[in-house]
Amino acid sequence: MCLLICLLISSCGATPYRPVVKDTDNDSVADKLDQCPLTEPGNPVDQVGCSLFRGQLDAVDFGPGDDYLSMSSRVSLSGLIELLNEHPEVVVQLGGHTDNVGSASENLDLSKRRVMSVVKYLVANGVDGERLKPFGFGESRPIVSNTTAAGRAQNRRIELSVITQ
């Protein structure tokens, strides 16, 4: 019995001390280092806790009334293709948007065609289409005023968000 107690006590010193690290959003980045402290569950993050899949696809843009995916847009999508292939568990929503030139119904149709241009390109490059949820929003969600050409150009966009499961 004494031998057993001695063995138990001597093994206690072999257990390394592990400090408690707080990670409120459970993204594997400690709160004190986390620059995006409210990341949604299931959303892959970078070394500072921010989603790898976030926001607007900046370099994917469209001309007025156009749903053509330019060569520069295709090049910029290569990074997204790589990320999606590295994280096969991720399902994303893609939102197509337009400026306010033309009728609301035409813009809704155009936004759907734009987002489908992106989806078709991603699928053609190996991304499983079941993981892509496209939506067209038309002119209903501008991010800036449509009163200038620059503002209208910014509103012709594709946005991406991770759907948590």
Tab-separated table of N, CA and C in Angstrom:
chain	number	residue	atom	x	y	z
A	1	MET	N	0.824	-1.188	0.000
A	1	MET	CA	0.000	0.000	0.000
A	1	MET	C	0.869	1.253	0.000
A	2	CYS	N	1.867	1.232	0.860
A	2	CYS	CA	2.781	2.375	0.951
A	2	CYS	C	3.493	2.588	-0.381
A	3	LEU	N	3.878	1.473	-1.000
A	3	LEU	CA	4.543	1.555	-2.293
A	3	LEU	C	3.619	2.179	-3.346
A	4	LEU	N	2.352	1.807	-3.334
A	4	LEU	CA	1.378	2.360	-4.272
A	4	LEU	C	1.212	3.860	-4.077
A	5	ILE	N	1.112	4.299	-2.840
A	5	ILE	CA	0.977	5.730	-2.546
A	5	ILE	C	2.221	6.480	-3.000
A	6	CYS	N	3.373	5.917	-2.755
A	6	CYS	CA	4.619	6.560	-3.178
A	6	CYS	C	4.676	6.693	-4.700
A	7	LEU	N	4.254	5.640	-5.402
A	7	LEU	CA	4.243	5.702	-6.866
A	7	LEU	C	3.278	6.767	-7.370
A	8	LEU	N	2.106	6.848	-6.757
A	8	LEU	CA	1.127	7.851	-7.160
A	8	LEU	C	1.642	9.264	-6.921
A	9	ILE	N	2.259	9.479	-5.778
A	9	ILE	CA	2.785	10.805	-5.449
A	9	ILE	C	3.940	11.166	-6.373
A	10	SER	N	4.819	10.220	-6.638
A	10	SER	CA	5.970	10.526	-7.486
A	10	SER	C	5.554	10.790	-8.930
A	11	SER	N	4.452	10.195	-9.374
A	11	SER	CA	4.013	10.440	-10.746
A	11	SER	C	3.324	11.791	-10.897
A	12	CYS	N	2.894	12.398	-9.798
A	12	CYS	CA	2.244	13.708	-9.871
A	12	CYS	C	3.190	14.762	-10.436
A	13	GLY	N	4.437	14.686	-10.087
A	13	GLY	CA	5.408	15.653	-10.580
A	13	GLY	C	5.653	15.528	-12.074
A	14	ALA	N	5.317	14.380	-12.649
A	14	ALA	CA	5.540	14.170	-14.074
A	14	ALA	C	4.438	14.783	-14.932
A	15	THR	N	3.328	15.161	-14.315
A	15	THR	CA	2.231	15.763	-15.069
A	15	THR	C	2.568	17.223	-15.352
A	16	PRO	N	2.692	17.597	-16.630
A	16	PRO	CA	3.061	18.985	-16.936
A	16	PRO	C	1.923	19.947	-16.603
A	17	TYR	N	2.315	21.152	-16.240
A	17	TYR	CA	1.334	22.199	-15.948
A	17	TYR	C	0.802	22.733	-17.268
A	18	ARG	N	-0.502	22.785	-17.391
A	18	ARG	CA	-1.124	23.341	-18.591
A	18	ARG	C	-2.059	24.456	-18.169
A	19	PRO	N	-1.704	25.688	-18.507
A	19	PRO	CA	-2.569	26.802	-18.122
A	19	PRO	C	-3.900	26.740	-18.873
A	20	VAL	N	-4.920	27.251	-18.251
A	20	VAL	CA	-6.226	27.324	-18.887
A	20	VAL	C	-6.206	28.492	-19.869
A	21	VAL	N	-6.519	28.208	-21.117
A	21	VAL	CA	-6.530	29.231	-22.158
A	21	VAL	C	-7.977	29.456	-22.566
A	22	LYS	N	-8.422	30.699	-22.468
A	22	LYS	CA	-9.806	31.023	-22.793
A	22	LYS	C	-9.961	31.210	-24.304
A	23	ASP	N	-10.943	30.515	-24.865
A	23	ASP	CA	-11.267	30.598	-26.290
A	23	ASP	C	-12.785	30.615	-26.411
A	24	THR	N	-13.358	31.784	-26.259
A	24	THR	CA	-14.809	31.942	-26.181
A	24	THR	C	-15.541	31.392	-27.397
A	25	ASP	N	-15.006	31.620	-28.606
A	25	ASP	CA	-15.713	31.167	-29.809
A	25	ASP	C	-15.265	29.789	-30.304
A	26	ASN	N	-14.402	29.115	-29.531
A	26	ASN	CA	-13.960	27.745	-29.838
A	26	ASN	C	-13.375	27.587	-31.237
A	27	ASP	N	-12.567	28.570	-31.648
A	27	ASP	CA	-11.945	28.490	-32.969
A	27	ASP	C	-10.473	28.088	-32.901
A	28	SER	N	-10.015	27.675	-31.719
A	28	SER	CA	-8.637	27.242	-31.464
A	28	SER	C	-7.637	28.394	-31.435
A	29	VAL	N	-8.123	29.622	-31.321
A	29	VAL	CA	-7.255	30.788	-31.156
A	29	VAL	C	-7.628	31.435	-29.827
A	30	ALA	N	-6.648	31.563	-28.942
A	30	ALA	CA	-6.897	32.138	-27.619
A	30	ALA	C	-7.499	33.532	-27.737
A	31	ASP	N	-8.430	33.829	-26.842
A	31	ASP	CA	-9.116	35.126	-26.878
A	31	ASP	C	-8.147	36.301	-26.919
A	32	LYS	N	-7.033	36.208	-26.180
A	32	LYS	CA	-6.104	37.344	-26.135
A	32	LYS	C	-5.400	37.574	-27.473
A	33	LEU	N	-5.403	36.578	-28.360
A	33	LEU	CA	-4.800	36.714	-29.685
A	33	LEU	C	-5.843	36.831	-30.796
A	34	ASP	N	-7.090	36.572	-30.461
A	34	ASP	CA	-8.174	36.479	-31.445
A	34	ASP	C	-8.620	37.863	-31.918
A	35	GLN	N	-8.372	38.166	-33.195
A	35	GLN	CA	-8.771	39.454	-33.764
A	35	GLN	C	-10.209	39.446	-34.279
A	36	CYS	N	-10.809	38.266	-34.324
A	36	CYS	CA	-12.215	38.113	-34.745
A	36	CYS	C	-12.897	37.230	-33.700
A	37	PRO	N	-13.221	37.803	-32.543
A	37	PRO	CA	-13.645	36.989	-31.399
A	37	PRO	C	-15.009	36.322	-31.510
A	38	LEU	N	-15.778	36.604	-32.522
A	38	LEU	CA	-17.110	36.002	-32.629
A	38	LEU	C	-17.258	35.158	-33.895
A	39	THR	N	-16.199	34.470	-34.284
A	39	THR	CA	-16.258	33.612	-35.458
A	39	THR	C	-17.296	32.519	-35.240
A	40	GLU	N	-18.113	32.278	-36.251
A	40	GLU	CA	-19.164	31.266	-36.139
A	40	GLU	C	-18.562	29.866	-36.097
A	41	PRO	N	-19.186	28.953	-35.357
A	41	PRO	CA	-18.695	27.571	-35.276
A	41	PRO	C	-18.620	26.926	-36.661
A	42	GLY	N	-17.585	26.119	-36.863
A	42	GLY	CA	-17.429	25.416	-38.128
A	42	GLY	C	-16.787	26.232	-39.226
A	43	ASN	N	-16.407	27.467	-38.926
A	43	ASN	CA	-15.819	28.355	-39.910
A	43	ASN	C	-14.302	28.291	-39.772
A	44	PRO	N	-13.569	27.719	-40.746
A	44	PRO	CA	-12.112	27.661	-40.640
A	44	PRO	C	-11.523	29.060	-40.493
A	45	VAL	N	-10.515	29.182	-39.617
A	45	VAL	CA	-9.931	30.487	-39.328
A	45	VAL	C	-8.435	30.502	-39.611
A	46	ASP	N	-7.893	31.717	-39.735
A	46	ASP	CA	-6.460	31.888	-39.897
A	46	ASP	C	-5.799	31.956	-38.523
A	47	GLN	N	-4.516	32.298	-38.485
A	47	GLN	CA	-3.763	32.288	-37.234
A	47	GLN	C	-4.206	33.347	-36.233
A	48	VAL	N	-4.979	34.336	-36.666
A	48	VAL	CA	-5.473	35.360	-35.737
A	48	VAL	C	-6.969	35.226	-35.477
A	49	GLY	N	-7.547	34.085	-35.877
A	49	GLY	CA	-8.934	33.797	-35.543
A	49	GLY	C	-9.978	34.361	-36.481
A	50	CYS	N	-9.562	34.848	-37.645
A	50	CYS	CA	-10.524	35.401	-38.604
A	50	CYS	C	-10.842	34.363	-39.678
A	51	SER	N	-12.072	34.380	-40.136
A	51	SER	CA	-12.535	33.400	-41.119
A	51	SER	C	-11.686	33.434	-42.380
A	52	LEU	N	-11.372	32.259	-42.883
A	52	LEU	CA	-10.688	32.174	-44.171
A	52	LEU	C	-11.634	32.532	-45.310
A	53	PHE	N	-12.922	32.378	-45.051
A	53	PHE	CA	-13.955	32.650	-46.049
A	53	PHE	C	-14.758	33.838	-45.558
A	54	ARG	N	-14.487	35.003	-46.074
A	54	ARG	CA	-15.214	36.160	-45.552
A	54	ARG	C	-15.472	37.213	-46.624
A	55	GLY	N	-16.629	37.802	-46.504
A	55	GLY	CA	-16.964	39.029	-47.204
A	55	GLY	C	-17.055	38.978	-48.706
A	56	GLN	N	-16.726	40.079	-49.268
A	56	GLN	CA	-16.844	40.302	-50.702
A	56	GLN	C	-15.654	39.698	-51.424
A	57	LEU	N	-15.919	39.099	-52.565
A	57	LEU	CA	-14.845	38.631	-53.428
A	57	LEU	C	-14.380	39.847	-54.223
A	58	ASP	N	-13.427	40.583	-53.650
A	58	ASP	CA	-13.052	41.909	-54.144
A	58	ASP	C	-12.679	41.965	-55.618
A	59	ALA	N	-11.937	41.004	-56.075
A	59	ALA	CA	-11.450	41.086	-57.449
A	59	ALA	C	-12.417	40.471	-58.457
A	60	VAL	N	-13.584	40.035	-58.004
A	60	VAL	CA	-14.603	39.530	-58.925
A	60	VAL	C	-15.584	40.667	-59.155
A	61	ASP	N	-15.487	41.263	-60.322
A	61	ASP	CA	-16.367	42.394	-60.612
A	61	ASP	C	-16.968	42.230	-61.999
A	62	PHE	N	-17.979	43.007	-62.261
A	62	PHE	CA	-18.730	42.900	-63.502
A	62	PHE	C	-18.958	44.289	-64.074
A	63	GLY	N	-19.013	44.360	-65.390
A	63	GLY	CA	-19.371	45.605	-66.048
A	63	GLY	C	-20.869	45.830	-65.951
A	64	PRO	N	-21.316	47.043	-66.268
A	64	PRO	CA	-22.753	47.338	-66.219
A	64	PRO	C	-23.549	46.377	-67.105
A	65	GLY	N	-24.572	45.751	-66.551
A	65	GLY	CA	-25.438	44.853	-67.297
A	65	GLY	C	-24.790	43.559	-67.748
A	66	ASP	N	-23.612	43.231	-67.203
A	66	ASP	CA	-22.811	42.110	-67.693
A	66	ASP	C	-22.711	41.000	-66.650
A	67	ASP	N	-22.726	39.747	-67.114
A	67	ASP	CA	-22.506	38.617	-66.210
A	67	ASP	C	-21.269	37.819	-66.615
A	68	TYR	N	-20.441	38.401	-67.486
A	68	TYR	CA	-19.230	37.744	-67.973
A	68	TYR	C	-18.145	37.753	-66.899
A	69	LEU	N	-17.531	36.609	-66.680
A	69	LEU	CA	-16.447	36.481	-65.711
A	69	LEU	C	-15.128	36.768	-66.429
A	70	SER	N	-14.543	37.918	-66.167
A	70	SER	CA	-13.311	38.332	-66.843
A	70	SER	C	-12.141	37.434	-66.445
A	71	MET	N	-11.065	37.519	-67.218
A	71	MET	CA	-9.872	36.733	-66.914
A	71	MET	C	-9.318	37.107	-65.541
A	72	SER	N	-9.307	38.397	-65.204
A	72	SER	CA	-8.789	38.794	-63.887
A	72	SER	C	-9.679	38.244	-62.772
A	73	SER	N	-10.983	38.184	-63.001
A	73	SER	CA	-11.885	37.601	-62.008
A	73	SER	C	-11.615	36.112	-61.849
A	74	ARG	N	-11.363	35.439	-62.954
A	74	ARG	CA	-11.071	34.002	-62.902
A	74	ARG	C	-9.782	33.744	-62.131
A	75	VAL	N	-8.788	34.584	-62.362
A	75	VAL	CA	-7.519	34.440	-61.646
A	75	VAL	C	-7.737	34.638	-60.148
A	76	SER	N	-8.528	35.634	-59.783
A	76	SER	CA	-8.753	35.894	-58.355
A	76	SER	C	-9.541	34.763	-57.694
A	77	LEU	N	-10.357	34.051	-58.449
A	77	LEU	CA	-11.117	32.932	-57.884
A	77	LEU	C	-10.245	31.713	-57.606
A	78	SER	N	-9.027	31.679	-58.141
A	78	SER	CA	-8.157	30.523	-57.911
A	78	SER	C	-7.854	30.339	-56.427
A	79	GLY	N	-7.718	31.437	-55.694
A	79	GLY	CA	-7.491	31.331	-54.249
A	79	GLY	C	-8.681	30.731	-53.526
A	80	LEU	N	-9.879	31.111	-53.941
A	80	LEU	CA	-11.088	30.548	-53.343
A	80	LEU	C	-11.209	29.064	-53.672
A	81	ILE	N	-10.900	28.698	-54.897
A	81	ILE	CA	-10.939	27.286	-55.293
A	81	ILE	C	-9.998	26.477	-54.414
A	82	GLU	N	-8.799	26.993	-54.212
A	82	GLU	CA	-7.816	26.307	-53.372
A	82	GLU	C	-8.328	26.152	-51.938
A	83	LEU	N	-8.873	27.231	-51.368
A	83	LEU	CA	-9.413	27.166	-50.006
A	83	LEU	C	-10.556	26.166	-49.893
A	84	LEU	N	-11.472	26.200	-50.845
A	84	LEU	CA	-12.604	25.276	-50.805
A	84	LEU	C	-12.139	23.831	-50.930
A	85	ASN	N	-11.130	23.585	-51.740
A	85	ASN	CA	-10.612	22.227	-51.878
A	85	ASN	C	-9.838	21.780	-50.643
A	86	GLU	N	-9.226	22.721	-49.919
A	86	GLU	CA	-8.524	22.389	-48.674
A	86	GLU	C	-9.491	22.149	-47.516
A	87	HIS	N	-10.705	22.672	-47.632
A	87	HIS	CA	-11.706	22.557	-46.563
A	87	HIS	C	-13.005	21.992	-47.133
A	88	PRO	N	-13.019	20.691	-47.442
A	88	PRO	CA	-14.202	20.098	-48.076
A	88	PRO	C	-15.444	20.073	-47.190
A	89	GLU	N	-15.289	20.367	-45.918
A	89	GLU	CA	-16.436	20.395	-45.005
A	89	GLU	C	-17.216	21.711	-45.084
A	90	VAL	N	-16.648	22.707	-45.731
A	90	VAL	CA	-17.246	24.043	-45.762
A	90	VAL	C	-18.295	24.159	-46.873
A	91	VAL	N	-19.448	24.702	-46.503
A	91	VAL	CA	-20.514	25.031	-47.454
A	91	VAL	C	-20.631	26.553	-47.458
A	92	VAL	N	-20.680	27.149	-48.637
A	92	VAL	CA	-20.723	28.609	-48.711
A	92	VAL	C	-21.955	29.109	-49.453
A	93	GLN	N	-22.401	30.267	-49.008
A	93	GLN	CA	-23.448	30.998	-49.718
A	93	GLN	C	-22.756	32.050	-50.565
A	94	LEU	N	-23.148	32.135	-51.815
A	94	LEU	CA	-22.640	33.155	-52.722
A	94	LEU	C	-23.807	34.062	-53.079
A	95	GLY	N	-23.624	35.351	-52.860
A	95	GLY	CA	-24.682	36.319	-53.143
A	95	GLY	C	-24.299	37.236	-54.279
A	96	GLY	N	-25.138	37.279	-55.311
A	96	GLY	CA	-24.913	38.171	-56.440
A	96	GLY	C	-25.672	39.472	-56.245
A	97	HIS	N	-25.023	40.596	-56.574
A	97	HIS	CA	-25.601	41.927	-56.368
A	97	HIS	C	-25.406	42.786	-57.616
A	98	THR	N	-26.266	43.782	-57.755
A	98	THR	CA	-26.172	44.715	-58.881
A	98	THR	C	-26.266	46.149	-58.372
A	99	ASP	N	-26.019	47.078	-59.284
A	99	ASP	CA	-26.317	48.478	-58.990
A	99	ASP	C	-27.805	48.702	-59.271
A	100	ASN	N	-28.243	49.944	-59.283
A	100	ASN	CA	-29.677	50.214	-59.469
A	100	ASN	C	-30.043	50.687	-60.878
A	101	VAL	N	-29.145	50.497	-61.829
A	101	VAL	CA	-29.436	50.884	-63.207
A	101	VAL	C	-30.297	49.785	-63.835
A	102	GLY	N	-31.447	50.168	-64.371
A	102	GLY	CA	-32.381	49.195	-64.933
A	102	GLY	C	-33.499	48.910	-63.947
A	103	SER	N	-34.402	48.042	-64.352
A	103	SER	CA	-35.538	47.731	-63.479
A	103	SER	C	-35.122	46.743	-62.392
A	104	ALA	N	-35.873	46.735	-61.316
A	104	ALA	CA	-35.586	45.828	-60.204
A	104	ALA	C	-35.641	44.370	-60.656
A	105	SER	N	-36.591	44.026	-61.507
A	105	SER	CA	-36.704	42.629	-61.960
A	105	SER	C	-35.537	42.247	-62.874
A	106	GLU	N	-35.108	43.171	-63.739
A	106	GLU	CA	-33.937	42.902	-64.582
A	106	GLU	C	-32.692	42.720	-63.720
A	107	ASN	N	-32.552	43.556	-62.694
A	107	ASN	CA	-31.384	43.469	-61.823
A	107	ASN	C	-31.382	42.191	-60.992
A	108	LEU	N	-32.542	41.743	-60.580
A	108	LEU	CA	-32.616	40.477	-59.850
A	108	LEU	C	-32.153	39.337	-60.754
A	109	ASP	N	-32.625	39.324	-61.986
A	109	ASP	CA	-32.208	38.303	-62.949
A	109	ASP	C	-30.708	38.389	-63.220
A	110	LEU	N	-30.196	39.604	-63.394
A	110	LEU	CA	-28.772	39.803	-63.647
A	110	LEU	C	-27.936	39.310	-62.470
A	111	SER	N	-28.364	39.584	-61.255
A	111	SER	CA	-27.603	39.138	-60.083
A	111	SER	C	-27.554	37.614	-60.014
A	112	LYS	N	-28.640	36.968	-60.401
A	112	LYS	CA	-28.665	35.497	-60.425
A	112	LYS	C	-27.722	34.959	-61.496
A	113	ARG	N	-27.690	35.601	-62.651
A	113	ARG	CA	-26.775	35.172	-63.715
A	113	ARG	C	-25.319	35.377	-63.295
A	114	ARG	N	-25.046	36.467	-62.621
A	114	ARG	CA	-23.675	36.733	-62.163
A	114	ARG	C	-23.204	35.672	-61.176
A	115	VAL	N	-24.030	35.388	-60.196
A	115	VAL	CA	-23.614	34.412	-59.191
A	115	VAL	C	-23.483	33.024	-59.821
A	116	MET	N	-24.319	32.718	-60.796
A	116	MET	CA	-24.200	31.422	-61.468
A	116	MET	C	-22.945	31.350	-62.334
A	117	SER	N	-22.474	32.470	-62.850
A	117	SER	CA	-21.198	32.490	-63.577
A	117	SER	C	-20.068	32.055	-62.653
A	118	VAL	N	-20.106	32.546	-61.431
A	118	VAL	CA	-19.083	32.181	-60.447
A	118	VAL	C	-19.226	30.711	-60.069
A	119	VAL	N	-20.441	30.272	-59.782
A	119	VAL	CA	-20.670	28.873	-59.397
A	119	VAL	C	-20.192	27.927	-60.501
A	120	LYS	N	-20.551	28.212	-61.734
A	120	LYS	CA	-20.145	27.348	-62.851
A	120	LYS	C	-18.626	27.276	-62.963
A	121	TYR	N	-17.963	28.405	-62.753
A	121	TYR	CA	-16.503	28.413	-62.823
A	121	TYR	C	-15.895	27.586	-61.687
A	122	LEU	N	-16.420	27.738	-60.481
A	122	LEU	CA	-15.906	26.966	-59.349
A	122	LEU	C	-16.102	25.471	-59.578
A	123	VAL	N	-17.277	25.083	-60.033
A	123	VAL	CA	-17.570	23.666	-60.291
A	123	VAL	C	-16.671	23.129	-61.404
A	124	ALA	N	-16.466	23.916	-62.449
A	124	ALA	CA	-15.594	23.498	-63.554
A	124	ALA	C	-14.156	23.296	-63.090
A	125	ASN	N	-13.821	23.895	-61.950
A	125	ASN	CA	-12.466	23.779	-61.412
A	125	ASN	C	-12.401	22.899	-60.171
A	126	GLY	N	-13.336	21.972	-60.048
A	126	GLY	CA	-13.228	20.920	-59.045
A	126	GLY	C	-13.978	21.099	-57.748
A	127	VAL	N	-14.700	22.194	-57.566
A	127	VAL	CA	-15.456	22.391	-56.327
A	127	VAL	C	-16.810	21.697	-56.475
A	128	ASP	N	-17.195	20.926	-55.470
A	128	ASP	CA	-18.481	20.228	-55.479
A	128	ASP	C	-19.618	21.243	-55.425
A	129	GLY	N	-20.468	21.241	-56.430
A	129	GLY	CA	-21.573	22.188	-56.517
A	129	GLY	C	-22.553	22.098	-55.364
A	130	GLU	N	-22.609	20.953	-54.684
A	130	GLU	CA	-23.502	20.800	-53.529
A	130	GLU	C	-23.075	21.689	-52.365
A	131	ARG	N	-21.831	22.135	-52.393
A	131	ARG	CA	-21.305	22.983	-51.317
A	131	ARG	C	-21.503	24.468	-51.596
A	132	LEU	N	-22.082	24.799	-52.731
A	132	LEU	CA	-22.263	26.190	-53.146
A	132	LEU	C	-23.746	26.517	-53.179
A	133	LYS	N	-24.149	27.517	-52.427
A	133	LYS	CA	-25.556	27.924	-52.349
A	133	LYS	C	-25.686	29.333	-52.930
A	134	PRO	N	-26.051	29.434	-54.217
A	134	PRO	CA	-26.124	30.748	-54.868
A	134	PRO	C	-27.459	31.450	-54.636
A	135	PHE	N	-27.394	32.757	-54.456
A	135	PHE	CA	-28.578	33.597	-54.307
A	135	PHE	C	-28.362	34.884	-55.089
A	136	GLY	N	-29.401	35.368	-55.719
A	136	GLY	CA	-29.362	36.666	-56.378
A	136	GLY	C	-30.171	37.662	-55.567
A	137	PHE	N	-29.573	38.810	-55.291
A	137	PHE	CA	-30.236	39.829	-54.479
A	137	PHE	C	-30.582	41.085	-55.268
A	138	GLY	N	-30.209	41.110	-56.540
A	138	GLY	CA	-30.511	42.285	-57.347
A	138	GLY	C	-29.882	43.533	-56.771
A	139	GLU	N	-30.658	44.616	-56.782
A	139	GLU	CA	-30.184	45.914	-56.295
A	139	GLU	C	-30.582	46.163	-54.847
A	140	SER	N	-31.134	45.153	-54.174
A	140	SER	CA	-31.748	45.350	-52.855
A	140	SER	C	-30.772	45.554	-51.703
A	141	ARG	N	-29.492	45.272	-51.902
A	141	ARG	CA	-28.528	45.374	-50.800
A	141	ARG	C	-27.271	46.146	-51.206
A	142	PRO	N	-27.405	47.413	-51.531
A	142	PRO	CA	-26.207	48.178	-51.904
A	142	PRO	C	-25.290	48.365	-50.694
A	143	ILE	N	-23.988	48.386	-50.963
A	143	ILE	CA	-23.034	48.645	-49.876
A	143	ILE	C	-22.620	50.111	-49.840
A	144	VAL	N	-22.828	50.809	-50.950
A	144	VAL	CA	-22.580	52.250	-51.032
A	144	VAL	C	-23.669	52.863	-51.905
A	145	SER	N	-23.690	54.173	-51.961
A	145	SER	CA	-24.680	54.879	-52.778
A	145	SER	C	-24.471	54.582	-54.263
A	146	ASN	N	-25.541	54.514	-54.997
A	146	ASN	CA	-25.488	54.309	-56.445
A	146	ASN	C	-25.444	55.624	-57.224
A	147	THR	N	-25.180	56.742	-56.560
A	147	THR	CA	-25.227	58.045	-57.224
A	147	THR	C	-24.011	58.337	-58.098
A	148	THR	N	-22.937	57.576	-57.933
A	148	THR	CA	-21.738	57.788	-58.752
A	148	THR	C	-21.381	56.498	-59.489
A	149	ALA	N	-20.590	56.636	-60.538
A	149	ALA	CA	-20.133	55.458	-61.281
A	149	ALA	C	-19.307	54.539	-60.381
A	150	ALA	N	-18.473	55.135	-59.526
A	150	ALA	CA	-17.655	54.329	-58.612
A	150	ALA	C	-18.533	53.556	-57.629
A	151	GLY	N	-19.563	54.196	-57.121
A	151	GLY	CA	-20.481	53.522	-56.204
A	151	GLY	C	-21.217	52.385	-56.884
A	152	ARG	N	-21.680	52.621	-58.097
A	152	ARG	CA	-22.378	51.569	-58.840
A	152	ARG	C	-21.448	50.384	-59.103
A	153	ALA	N	-20.186	50.674	-59.422
A	153	ALA	CA	-19.216	49.596	-59.660
A	153	ALA	C	-19.021	48.750	-58.401
A	154	GLN	N	-18.972	49.394	-57.233
A	154	GLN	CA	-18.812	48.645	-55.980
A	154	GLN	C	-20.025	47.773	-55.676
A	155	ASN	N	-21.189	48.209	-56.093
A	155	ASN	CA	-22.409	47.446	-55.824
A	155	ASN	C	-22.584	46.254	-56.762
A	156	ARG	N	-21.848	46.221	-57.864
A	156	ARG	CA	-21.865	45.055	-58.762
A	156	ARG	C	-20.835	44.069	-58.232
A	157	ARG	N	-21.285	43.132	-57.412
A	157	ARG	CA	-20.334	42.309	-56.669
A	157	ARG	C	-20.907	40.932	-56.362
A	158	ILE	N	-20.005	40.070	-55.874
A	158	ILE	CA	-20.363	38.756	-55.333
A	158	ILE	C	-19.858	38.725	-53.901
A	159	GLU	N	-20.723	38.319	-52.975
A	159	GLU	CA	-20.326	38.170	-51.575
A	159	GLU	C	-20.380	36.700	-51.195
A	160	LEU	N	-19.550	36.347	-50.237
A	160	LEU	CA	-19.421	34.964	-49.804
A	160	LEU	C	-19.566	34.882	-48.297
A	161	SER	N	-20.269	33.882	-47.818
A	161	SER	CA	-20.326	33.620	-46.377
A	161	SER	C	-20.426	32.122	-46.155
A	162	VAL	N	-19.860	31.672	-45.041
A	162	VAL	CA	-19.900	30.257	-44.688
A	162	VAL	C	-21.243	29.951	-44.052
A	163	ILE	N	-21.839	28.856	-44.474
A	163	ILE	CA	-23.072	28.384	-43.853
A	163	ILE	C	-22.659	27.381	-42.792
A	164	THR	N	-22.942	27.699	-41.536
A	164	THR	CA	-22.575	26.791	-40.453
A	164	THR	C	-23.589	25.666	-40.373
A	165	GLN	N	-23.078	24.482	-40.078
A	165	GLN	CA	-23.962	23.314	-40.042
A	165	GLN	C	-24.008	22.687	-38.681
